[in-house]
XYZ file of C-alpha atoms in Angstrom:
716
model
C 9.909 206.455 145.295
C 11.756 204.608 148.037
C 15.177 205.635 149.339
C 16.668 202.493 147.764
C 15.280 203.481 144.345
C 16.688 206.988 144.717
C 20.143 205.569 145.475
C 20.142 203.251 142.449
C 21.471 204.456 139.114
C 22.170 202.186 136.167
C 24.731 204.583 134.582
C 26.526 204.878 137.937
C 26.501 201.095 138.337
C 28.052 200.608 134.885
C 30.616 203.297 135.670
C 31.492 201.513 138.932
C 31.814 198.153 137.196
C 34.109 199.638 134.552
C 36.324 201.304 137.131
C 36.445 198.204 139.349
C 37.537 196.030 136.457
C 40.076 198.453 134.997
C 41.716 200.530 137.775
C 42.825 197.698 140.119
C 43.745 195.563 137.111
C 45.943 198.246 135.557
C 47.519 199.030 138.898
C 48.283 195.360 139.539
C 49.736 194.876 136.046
C 51.924 198.006 136.261
C 53.119 197.406 139.805
C 53.399 193.616 140.049
C 54.255 192.724 136.436
C 56.079 195.781 135.089
C 57.442 196.759 138.489
C 57.333 200.502 137.741
C 55.901 202.854 140.400
C 55.474 205.763 137.963
C 53.553 203.659 135.457
C 51.429 202.200 138.269
C 50.610 205.593 139.792
C 49.629 207.261 136.517
C 47.761 204.182 135.310
C 45.662 204.198 138.493
C 44.909 207.923 138.460
C 44.536 207.893 134.675
C 41.954 205.157 135.080
C 40.004 207.348 137.514
C 40.241 210.267 135.114
C 39.036 208.238 132.138
C 36.347 206.175 133.839
C 35.055 208.262 136.761
C 35.846 211.965 136.298
C 35.048 212.026 132.566
C 31.607 210.986 131.349
C 31.376 211.356 127.594
C 28.121 210.965 125.684
C 27.012 210.555 122.102
C 27.532 207.719 119.669
C 30.442 205.274 119.887
C 32.405 207.433 117.439
C 31.810 210.529 119.567
C 33.094 208.724 122.655
C 36.218 207.485 120.880
C 36.977 211.015 119.658
C 36.373 212.459 123.131
C 38.584 209.885 124.867
C 41.308 210.377 122.268
C 41.121 214.123 122.862
C 41.398 213.566 126.621
C 44.386 211.254 126.140
C 46.225 213.765 123.937
C 45.358 216.783 126.105
C 46.324 214.863 129.241
C 49.656 213.916 127.700
C 50.501 217.538 126.937
C 49.429 218.638 130.416
C 51.398 215.814 132.035
C 54.587 216.929 130.291
C 53.992 220.571 131.240
C 53.249 219.646 134.858
C 56.426 217.578 135.132
C 58.507 220.356 133.556
C 57.396 223.088 135.984
C 57.359 221.232 139.321
C 60.951 222.134 140.183
C 60.155 225.852 140.651
C 57.398 227.285 142.837
C 57.259 230.516 140.853
C 57.250 228.766 137.482
C 54.613 226.218 138.534
C 52.349 228.955 139.909
C 52.659 231.202 136.851
C 52.163 228.367 134.367
C 49.153 227.022 136.272
C 47.179 230.218 135.627
C 46.966 230.010 131.803
C 46.932 226.202 131.704
C 43.961 225.839 134.053
C 42.097 228.746 132.465
C 42.425 227.249 128.971
C 41.369 223.782 130.148
C 38.313 225.040 132.046
C 37.322 227.511 129.330
C 37.502 224.717 126.749
C 34.246 223.496 128.293
C 32.390 225.942 126.024
C 32.961 223.358 123.304
C 30.043 221.255 124.513
C 29.089 218.616 127.075
C 31.947 216.243 126.256
C 34.504 219.040 126.484
C 32.987 220.240 129.772
C 32.886 216.716 131.169
C 36.572 216.169 130.409
C 37.976 219.307 132.053
C 38.460 217.878 135.561
C 39.915 214.657 134.148
C 42.387 216.625 132.024
C 43.382 218.798 134.982
C 44.211 215.679 136.985
C 46.912 214.913 134.405
C 48.433 218.335 135.150
C 47.903 218.538 138.900
C 49.458 215.175 139.722
C 52.917 215.886 138.225
C 52.877 219.661 138.875
C 52.440 219.238 142.643
C 54.541 216.074 143.042
C 58.295 215.512 142.951
C 59.623 214.217 139.667
C 61.987 214.887 136.783
C 61.668 214.992 133.017
C 63.344 211.580 132.915
C 60.119 210.145 134.389
C 57.947 211.473 131.547
C 58.068 208.314 129.372
C 56.940 206.081 132.279
C 54.236 208.544 133.274
C 52.965 208.800 129.710
C 52.976 205.018 129.460
C 50.740 204.762 132.529
C 48.419 207.529 131.268
C 48.027 205.988 127.794
C 47.593 202.512 129.219
C 44.670 203.817 131.254
C 43.304 205.780 128.282
C 43.307 202.848 125.870
C 41.926 200.236 128.268
C 39.471 202.718 129.767
C 38.103 203.696 126.348
C 37.523 200.050 125.457
C 35.698 199.544 128.766
C 33.491 202.565 128.097
C 32.554 201.308 124.638
C 31.685 197.856 125.999
C 29.866 198.935 129.173
C 27.847 202.093 128.514
C 24.165 202.995 128.910
C 22.174 204.818 126.253
C 23.590 208.301 125.663
C 21.718 211.204 127.328
C 21.284 212.805 123.905
C 18.786 210.076 123.033
C 16.521 211.290 125.828
C 16.607 214.846 124.486
C 15.791 213.597 120.980
C 12.829 211.640 122.341
C 11.571 214.733 124.173
C 11.861 216.842 120.999
C 10.088 214.151 118.974
C 7.214 213.852 121.464
C 6.738 217.626 121.537
C 6.627 217.872 117.736
C 4.164 214.994 117.439
C 1.932 216.434 120.184
C 1.784 219.780 118.351
C 0.896 218.003 115.109
C -1.944 216.151 116.868
C -3.195 219.379 118.458
C -3.286 221.187 115.112
C -4.850 218.239 113.271
C -7.595 217.907 115.891
C -8.434 221.620 115.598
C -8.601 221.363 111.800
C -11.121 218.516 112.205
C -13.219 220.511 114.683
C -12.192 218.433 117.722
C -12.005 220.871 120.669
C -11.085 218.324 123.342
C -8.710 220.158 125.752
C -6.612 217.009 126.219
C -4.672 217.777 123.035
C -3.628 221.224 124.249
C -2.740 219.959 127.718
C -0.655 217.115 126.308
C 1.210 219.519 124.010
C 1.978 221.773 126.994
C 3.082 218.783 129.093
C 5.419 217.660 126.313
C 6.860 221.161 126.055
C 7.517 221.282 129.803
C 9.141 217.844 129.654
C 11.322 219.033 126.786
C 12.496 222.086 128.723
C 13.113 220.005 131.851
C 15.210 217.525 129.873
C 17.142 220.295 128.132
C 17.903 222.202 131.337
C 18.680 219.202 133.560
C 22.468 219.563 133.219
C 24.701 222.409 134.474
C 25.863 222.962 130.885
C 24.215 222.629 127.488
C 23.669 218.971 126.539
C 24.709 219.737 122.960
C 28.120 220.464 121.484
C 29.425 222.692 118.690
C 28.908 220.237 115.808
C 26.196 221.198 113.319
C 23.979 218.263 114.361
C 24.254 219.258 118.033
C 23.509 222.909 117.340
C 20.467 221.895 115.300
C 19.124 219.836 118.195
C 19.762 222.768 120.510
C 17.884 225.102 118.142
C 14.945 222.684 117.945
C 14.231 223.134 121.644
C 13.684 226.883 121.282
C 11.770 226.481 118.026
C 9.313 223.976 119.487
C 8.776 226.154 122.546
C 8.027 229.059 120.200
C 5.837 226.874 117.990
C 3.848 225.683 121.022
C 3.235 229.268 122.060
C 2.156 230.317 118.558
C -0.185 227.369 117.978
C -1.783 227.580 121.432
C -2.319 231.336 121.003
C -3.825 230.780 117.557
C -6.221 228.103 118.772
C -7.223 230.344 121.668
C -8.481 232.839 119.088
C -9.630 230.326 116.463
C -11.197 227.412 118.311
C -12.837 226.128 115.138
C -10.603 225.877 112.081
C -13.111 223.988 109.947
C -14.471 227.113 108.217
C -11.332 229.121 107.497
C -10.135 229.927 103.963
C -9.024 226.859 102.070
C -5.575 228.375 101.428
C -4.882 228.855 105.137
C -6.410 225.489 105.970
C -4.050 223.786 103.526
C -1.123 225.708 105.021
C -1.988 224.558 108.557
C -2.542 220.981 107.345
C 0.924 220.967 105.772
C 2.301 222.471 108.993
C 0.915 219.524 110.985
C 2.420 217.113 108.445
C 5.833 218.776 108.718
C 5.722 218.577 112.527
C 5.081 214.843 112.230
C 8.036 214.654 109.849
C 10.188 216.314 112.515
C 9.287 213.543 114.957
C 9.789 210.809 112.355
C 13.218 212.085 111.302
C 14.481 212.244 114.896
C 13.112 208.799 115.690
C 14.789 207.305 112.627
C 11.516 206.234 111.025
C 11.461 205.652 107.255
C 10.105 208.910 105.860
C 10.739 211.277 102.977
C 10.164 214.744 104.393
C 9.827 217.480 101.806
C 10.122 221.144 102.606
C 8.917 222.100 99.107
C 5.265 221.297 99.826
C 5.110 223.627 102.837
C 7.029 226.300 100.925
C 4.415 226.185 98.130
C 1.604 226.514 100.685
C 3.369 229.493 102.247
C 3.712 231.155 98.851
C 0.046 230.466 98.047
C -0.997 232.036 101.369
C 1.004 235.187 100.652
C -0.352 235.453 97.103
C -3.931 234.906 98.314
C -3.589 237.813 100.711
C -2.120 240.096 98.072
C -5.103 239.443 95.813
C -7.649 240.541 98.413
C -8.987 244.073 98.308
C -7.299 246.033 101.089
C -10.409 248.189 101.544
C -12.707 245.217 102.126
C -14.229 244.590 105.546
C -12.611 241.153 105.776
C -9.077 242.209 104.907
C -7.944 242.858 108.489
C -9.320 239.517 109.676
C -7.633 237.754 106.757
C -4.284 239.337 107.654
C -4.729 238.293 111.289
C -5.441 234.675 110.335
C -2.607 234.703 107.795
C -0.173 235.878 110.475
C -1.044 232.991 112.800
C -0.946 230.403 110.022
C 2.247 231.741 108.488
C 4.088 232.031 111.822
C 3.275 228.442 112.786
C 4.260 227.250 109.297
C 7.589 229.102 109.299
C 8.419 227.723 112.756
C 7.587 224.177 111.597
C 9.563 224.650 108.375
C 12.620 225.784 110.349
C 12.173 222.923 112.824
C 12.181 220.335 110.014
C 15.344 221.865 108.563
C 17.027 221.563 111.973
C 15.739 218.006 112.407
C 17.306 217.013 109.065
C 20.612 218.563 110.177
C 20.427 216.802 113.546
C 19.828 213.487 111.770
C 22.700 214.100 109.306
C 20.216 214.108 106.386
C 20.414 217.756 105.301
C 22.039 219.071 102.153
C 24.796 221.738 102.420
C 22.398 224.609 101.675
C 20.174 223.726 104.636
C 23.227 223.384 106.916
C 24.563 226.750 105.713
C 21.236 228.504 106.383
C 21.108 226.817 109.781
C 24.495 228.226 110.755
C 23.311 231.702 109.817
C 20.294 231.335 112.119
C 22.301 229.894 115.024
C 25.230 232.286 114.922
C 24.025 235.274 112.922
C 26.977 234.872 110.529
C 27.350 234.954 106.769
C 26.592 231.450 105.448
C 29.318 231.693 102.811
C 31.895 231.683 105.611
C 30.458 228.510 107.112
C 30.553 226.722 103.763
C 34.332 226.869 103.649
C 36.628 224.158 104.844
C 37.318 226.264 107.918
C 33.698 225.985 109.095
C 34.746 223.982 112.172
C 37.350 226.554 113.174
C 34.839 229.323 112.541
C 32.339 227.623 114.837
C 34.916 227.293 117.615
C 36.007 230.914 117.143
C 32.378 232.057 117.386
C 31.890 230.072 120.608
C 35.031 231.553 122.145
C 34.107 235.113 121.145
C 30.616 234.761 122.640
C 32.077 233.773 126.004
C 35.136 236.051 126.039
C 33.274 238.448 128.318
C 32.915 239.234 131.993
C 29.214 238.475 131.429
C 30.034 234.825 130.680
C 29.825 232.257 133.476
C 32.404 230.150 131.616
C 34.895 233.004 131.516
C 34.503 233.953 135.187
C 34.560 230.384 136.489
C 37.606 229.591 134.365
C 39.429 232.649 135.682
C 38.502 231.923 139.291
C 39.438 228.243 138.943
C 42.804 229.198 137.467
C 43.526 231.589 140.325
C 42.458 229.052 142.956
C 44.579 226.215 141.574
C 47.593 228.485 141.078
C 47.356 229.568 144.722
C 46.931 225.929 145.771
C 50.080 224.914 143.852
C 52.027 227.733 145.511
C 50.725 226.864 148.985
C 51.472 223.154 148.523
C 55.054 223.926 147.479
C 55.743 226.629 150.050
C 54.340 224.679 153.019
C 56.224 221.547 152.015
C 53.283 219.282 152.820
C 53.597 215.606 151.977
C 51.651 214.625 148.836
C 51.024 218.260 147.947
C 48.855 217.380 144.966
C 46.055 216.559 147.421
C 46.001 220.249 148.333
C 45.350 221.102 144.679
C 42.811 218.305 144.270
C 41.050 219.457 147.445
C 40.817 222.956 145.964
C 39.496 221.657 142.653
C 36.918 219.306 144.166
C 35.160 221.933 146.305
C 35.415 225.050 144.109
C 31.886 226.014 143.106
C 30.363 228.994 141.338
C 29.779 231.023 144.489
C 31.486 231.417 147.843
C 28.551 230.122 149.886
C 28.403 226.889 147.879
C 32.176 226.523 148.072
C 32.108 226.899 151.850
C 29.326 224.343 152.204
C 31.103 221.866 149.946
C 34.415 222.396 151.754
C 32.853 221.438 155.074
C 31.266 218.356 153.516
C 34.574 217.417 151.885
C 36.350 217.565 155.238
C 33.623 215.511 156.902
C 33.831 212.914 154.149
C 37.627 212.818 154.342
C 37.553 212.326 158.120
C 34.989 209.531 157.766
C 37.126 207.946 155.059
C 40.195 208.252 157.276
C 38.413 206.505 160.142
C 37.219 203.694 157.863
C 40.614 203.402 156.165
C 42.502 203.438 159.464
C 40.258 200.737 160.902
C 40.726 198.708 157.723
C 44.505 199.057 157.778
C 44.706 198.238 161.468
C 42.628 195.119 160.865
C 44.625 194.097 157.808
C 47.995 194.820 159.293
C 50.825 194.045 156.891
C 48.851 191.602 154.747
C 49.403 192.569 151.115
C 46.816 190.063 149.940
C 44.164 191.724 152.083
C 45.070 195.142 150.641
C 44.697 193.799 147.095
C 41.301 192.406 148.076
C 40.159 195.700 149.617
C 41.241 197.828 146.634
C 38.506 196.728 144.146
C 35.795 197.152 146.802
C 36.980 200.659 147.623
C 37.146 201.568 143.905
C 33.628 200.193 143.385
C 32.139 202.528 146.003
C 34.242 205.537 144.969
C 33.262 205.142 141.306
C 29.549 204.651 142.053
C 29.235 207.632 144.415
C 29.508 210.733 142.119
C 26.071 212.131 141.385
C 24.256 209.369 143.287
C 25.507 209.118 146.863
C 26.042 212.199 149.059
C 29.205 214.191 148.375
C 30.617 213.133 151.754
C 30.279 209.467 150.787
C 32.299 209.998 147.621
C 35.044 211.811 149.532
C 35.134 209.064 152.164
C 35.350 206.303 149.535
C 38.100 208.106 147.644
C 40.072 208.547 150.857
C 39.867 204.803 151.474
C 41.071 204.137 147.901
C 44.025 206.470 148.414
C 44.912 204.857 151.751
C 44.906 201.366 150.227
C 46.646 202.450 147.011
C 49.520 204.230 148.718
C 49.982 201.482 151.260
C 50.479 199.086 148.380
C 53.037 201.441 146.806
C 54.825 202.600 149.976
C 53.468 201.021 153.176
C 52.774 203.784 155.702
C 49.820 202.425 157.646
C 46.901 204.547 158.772
C 49.035 207.738 158.897
C 48.453 208.276 155.154
C 44.852 209.204 155.984
C 45.990 211.927 158.377
C 48.128 213.423 155.627
C 45.133 213.482 153.289
C 42.966 215.247 155.889
C 45.597 217.947 156.364
C 46.081 218.440 152.638
C 42.369 218.532 151.830
C 41.785 221.031 154.670
C 44.409 223.342 153.180
C 42.925 222.948 149.708
C 39.417 223.673 150.974
C 40.635 226.805 152.731
C 42.319 228.025 149.546
C 39.194 227.369 147.518
C 36.916 229.171 149.971
C 39.234 232.179 150.221
C 39.455 232.565 146.445
C 35.684 232.137 146.220
C 35.157 234.997 148.673
C 37.660 237.307 146.972
C 36.649 236.628 143.360
C 32.987 236.833 142.338
C 31.510 235.533 145.629
C 27.960 235.734 144.264
C 28.856 233.370 141.442
C 26.283 232.821 138.704
C 23.565 234.698 140.602
C 24.788 238.147 139.581
C 25.602 236.923 136.076
C 22.017 235.762 135.589
C 20.797 239.300 136.227
C 23.448 240.834 133.950
C 22.857 238.307 131.181
C 19.091 238.743 131.405
C 19.653 242.466 130.988
C 21.869 241.859 127.957
C 19.349 239.439 126.435
C 16.466 241.916 126.786
C 18.518 244.862 125.591
C 19.992 243.154 122.518
C 16.736 241.311 121.799
C 14.763 244.552 121.894
C 17.255 246.254 119.593
C 17.158 243.304 117.176
C 13.340 243.419 117.243
C 13.267 247.126 116.468
C 15.876 246.856 113.705
C 14.044 243.904 112.117
C 10.710 245.735 112.178
C 12.262 248.843 110.602
C 13.927 246.626 107.970
C 10.651 244.910 107.058
C 8.844 248.266 106.943
C 11.413 249.733 104.553
C 12.518 252.291 107.161
C 16.053 250.888 107.433
C 18.574 250.294 104.658
C 20.857 247.847 106.448
C 19.726 244.306 107.248
C 19.363 243.634 110.992
C 22.279 241.921 112.746
C 21.296 238.928 114.880
C 24.640 237.883 116.398
C 24.609 240.154 119.516
C 21.155 238.874 120.549
C 22.154 235.261 119.835
C 25.368 235.570 121.860
C 23.495 237.164 124.776
C 20.922 234.366 124.701
C 23.613 231.674 124.831
C 25.419 233.370 127.732
C 22.111 233.670 129.581
C 21.413 229.966 129.138
C 24.842 229.022 130.534
C 24.569 231.433 133.480
C 21.109 230.183 134.395
C 22.274 226.573 134.290
C 25.199 227.451 136.560
C 22.905 229.267 138.968
C 20.407 226.415 139.165
C 23.250 223.909 139.680
C 24.573 225.846 142.689
C 23.845 224.406 146.081
C 21.673 226.244 148.553
C 18.197 227.748 148.557
C 17.165 229.771 145.518
C 15.468 233.017 146.502
C 13.946 233.391 143.033
C 11.329 230.821 141.958
C 12.324 228.774 138.933
C 9.120 229.709 137.141
C 10.128 233.395 137.387
C 13.488 232.651 135.804
C 12.036 230.620 132.954
C 9.365 233.263 132.368
C 12.108 235.855 131.881
C 14.101 233.552 129.616
C 10.972 232.851 127.571
C 10.332 236.594 127.274
C 13.822 237.224 125.936
C 13.506 234.261 123.558
C 10.120 235.492 122.324
C 11.601 238.886 121.449
C 14.534 237.299 119.600
C 12.446 234.804 117.615
C 9.890 237.473 116.707
C 12.761 239.594 115.440
C 14.073 236.636 113.441
C 10.639 236.166 111.876
C 10.429 239.875 111.005
C 13.921 239.819 109.505
C 12.685 237.139 107.087
C 9.892 239.327 105.679
C 10.438 241.117 102.364
C 11.238 244.778 102.948
C 8.356 247.080 101.983
C 9.010 249.319 98.961
C 8.387 253.022 98.493
C 8.590 256.109 100.667
C 7.479 255.934 104.315
C 3.744 256.287 104.884
C 1.844 257.008 108.134
C 1.140 253.340 108.834
C 4.740 252.227 108.507
C 5.955 255.199 110.522
C 3.464 254.353 113.267
C 4.592 250.711 113.377
C 8.240 251.731 113.322
C 7.628 254.099 116.229
C 5.965 251.299 118.203
C 8.911 248.964 117.525
C 11.239 251.666 118.850
C 9.079 252.023 121.971
C 9.301 248.260 122.521
C 13.102 248.420 122.313
C 13.113 251.315 124.783
C 10.874 249.378 127.189
C 13.141 246.319 127.020
C 16.093 248.609 127.724
C 14.246 250.039 130.733
C 13.491 246.524 131.988
C 17.176 245.657 131.553
C 18.153 248.667 133.669
C 16.172 247.156 136.559
C 18.435 244.137 136.407
C 21.931 245.520 135.870
C 21.934 248.826 137.772
C 21.907 249.647 141.460
C 20.100 252.994 141.365
C 16.653 251.941 140.153
C 14.904 251.501 143.506
C 12.879 254.733 143.377
C 12.245 254.657 139.628
C 8.749 253.354 138.798
C 8.504 250.639 136.166
C 7.210 252.035 132.914
C 4.031 250.518 131.526
C 4.577 248.566 128.293
C 3.717 250.487 125.130
C 0.300 249.801 123.639
C -0.030 249.261 119.917
C -2.755 251.557 118.628
C -4.947 250.450 115.741
C -3.856 252.591 112.817
C -6.382 255.007 111.353
C -5.224 256.216 107.962
C -6.625 259.261 106.157
C -8.869 258.432 103.209
C -6.933 257.919 100.051
C -3.636 257.199 101.808
C -1.755 254.512 99.855
C 0.389 251.983 101.676
C 2.818 250.134 99.417
C 2.776 246.416 100.193
C 0.037 246.746 102.831
C 0.070 242.998 103.729
C 3.733 243.177 104.827
C 3.043 246.272 106.936
C 0.083 244.590 108.591
C 2.149 241.424 109.161
C 4.680 243.545 111.017
C 1.848 244.913 113.124
C 0.673 241.394 113.945
C 4.186 240.432 115.072
C 4.398 243.447 117.356
C 0.872 242.837 118.642
C 1.832 239.243 119.479
C 4.740 240.391 121.681
C 3.144 243.346 123.465
C 0.412 241.743 125.638
C 2.878 239.552 127.565
C 5.317 242.248 128.593
C 3.698 242.880 131.979
C 4.340 239.218 132.855
C 8.050 240.071 133.004
C 7.899 242.926 135.510
C 7.411 240.968 138.756
C 10.024 238.289 137.947
C 12.540 240.964 136.943
C 11.976 242.725 140.259
C 12.560 239.472 142.165
C 15.837 238.810 140.333
C 17.009 242.382 140.886
C 16.211 242.190 144.613
C 18.090 238.892 144.968
C 21.111 240.311 143.208
C 21.538 243.015 145.832
C 21.400 240.681 148.827
C 24.736 239.969 150.581
C 26.352 236.857 149.060
C 26.333 234.992 152.369
C 22.533 235.244 152.723
């Protein structure tokens, strides 16, 4: 790929075109036609917020809702910012909760996360600038003018939403798995099917993890798409493991063959539903095949020589079928084609909550409350970054007011633009921001000196400067974006209040102060950023996942009266995903290979999904027997081993403690005549535990690498 190709981005080009058409036009209309400086200023900066800082995805309706939410939130923040700017103490104290709430609202999904910086601009501009409450109507007029016109521009000039790419990746993965299973059932052992299925899975994970926050929101359809990613990864693992043991599926029992055939059909239905193809997927057919498989196993003689092999095959077939069944249910929800019962059961799987709660009219509020509760923890990257951002911007507001710098809001914007998840990244970005600002000052000064007092030339230069500044984010180097924005500011303010090239000097001073504030807060508050949270959240995911696995096994074996609770493991998994995204988005060299991190995440996911599968088994009746006690003991040992692995990640005193070997599941030998009530269920539990155990050693080396990185000094 050439350097020119790397610098070209169609979404960035459309964003630049939108901003170039709207921002100068609104500014010209407000300033030259309406003759109001407040309307002009807030229309210009509101245009940047709507068209450059915010980047909402989804369907047209989703974008309208997101832009309306930004307009309303920005209006409230604008009024608050104007009300507090007369008092340094009041502005500083109010900034803390306001900024925290705005940043923490990003847990609501990609659109909410994308709109946080844009919303904060509506607060920062009036909070750090002189003004009175009498100016609020004009300021709101400028903000809403930008919101309305900007939303129309977004609807007219927008590329395909990123969610479509994730749907395509999910669809390709499901279809590849269906082809792999169908080929095996026909006796075709060509390795190309397996390799293509693995390639599709890797592409799916790459697409899903490409953003610093989850690409799906809190709506049921978004959560279903999110769930599909984990399910297809699990399904790929199960099917590939099964075909490793059963290369030829042409001679298996007809009941299991029919079950696997229906599984392949359902996986194709998953792809068809997501691609919008005309299809009538039916879960009933697969459910009947699952019931037939269970009944077939119950009718076999448990003392026959083939019973153990039949249970082993049934486990593989049933696990793949259940995963495919769940995937189709999520696909129907994602495509808005599911009935309320399917949606209710989906919510229970995603959140570990009682489905009757989600069926009420308050389901939306319940979903939001669940999201907030999952992240209301010092183990959440959203919580820590929101708290640190609030502290940094509050300090910046205080410094801007106390130092009396001209255009103090640039101090706050400088703080916001360079604050990253760790101190090292913040320091690097601060230096780049200053370099970009100086370059922009030089370009702007040369431009203003060449233009002189020509207003017409300034109006001509403004759209060109906006074009570059709007195209730069995410495509051009960070310094280029800072330089272009500095030029825009120089031209914009010289149109409002002619001051010549000196306006650039003021911006350099203000940005330098803001960068210093940001770096200082980054050093004092969580300097390691997401790196330490990844280790802590991995520990939580293994610990809660192991406990959920043990509780589910004991439930299925009839050794536990209470049903297992999934919500702690689910919450830990979500926090881990967010922390890992934040860590991978940080600048600088990663001391831990990505494949190590994803291997650990996959290990935690495998434990949680195995537990979910066990929790769905019917609980075995009768008093405990030696087999069930043995399996229950092994499940407890697995939980203890996961807890030991977690201690390597979240404690500092483990250096001299050797890593325990994973527990080995012994083949049960029962005394003659020993009866085991519901033997198939007990043996199914054993197959689940046997499926998890062999891969535990794969987690030891990656866990050691993460633990070692955690204890390095943050500046290294």
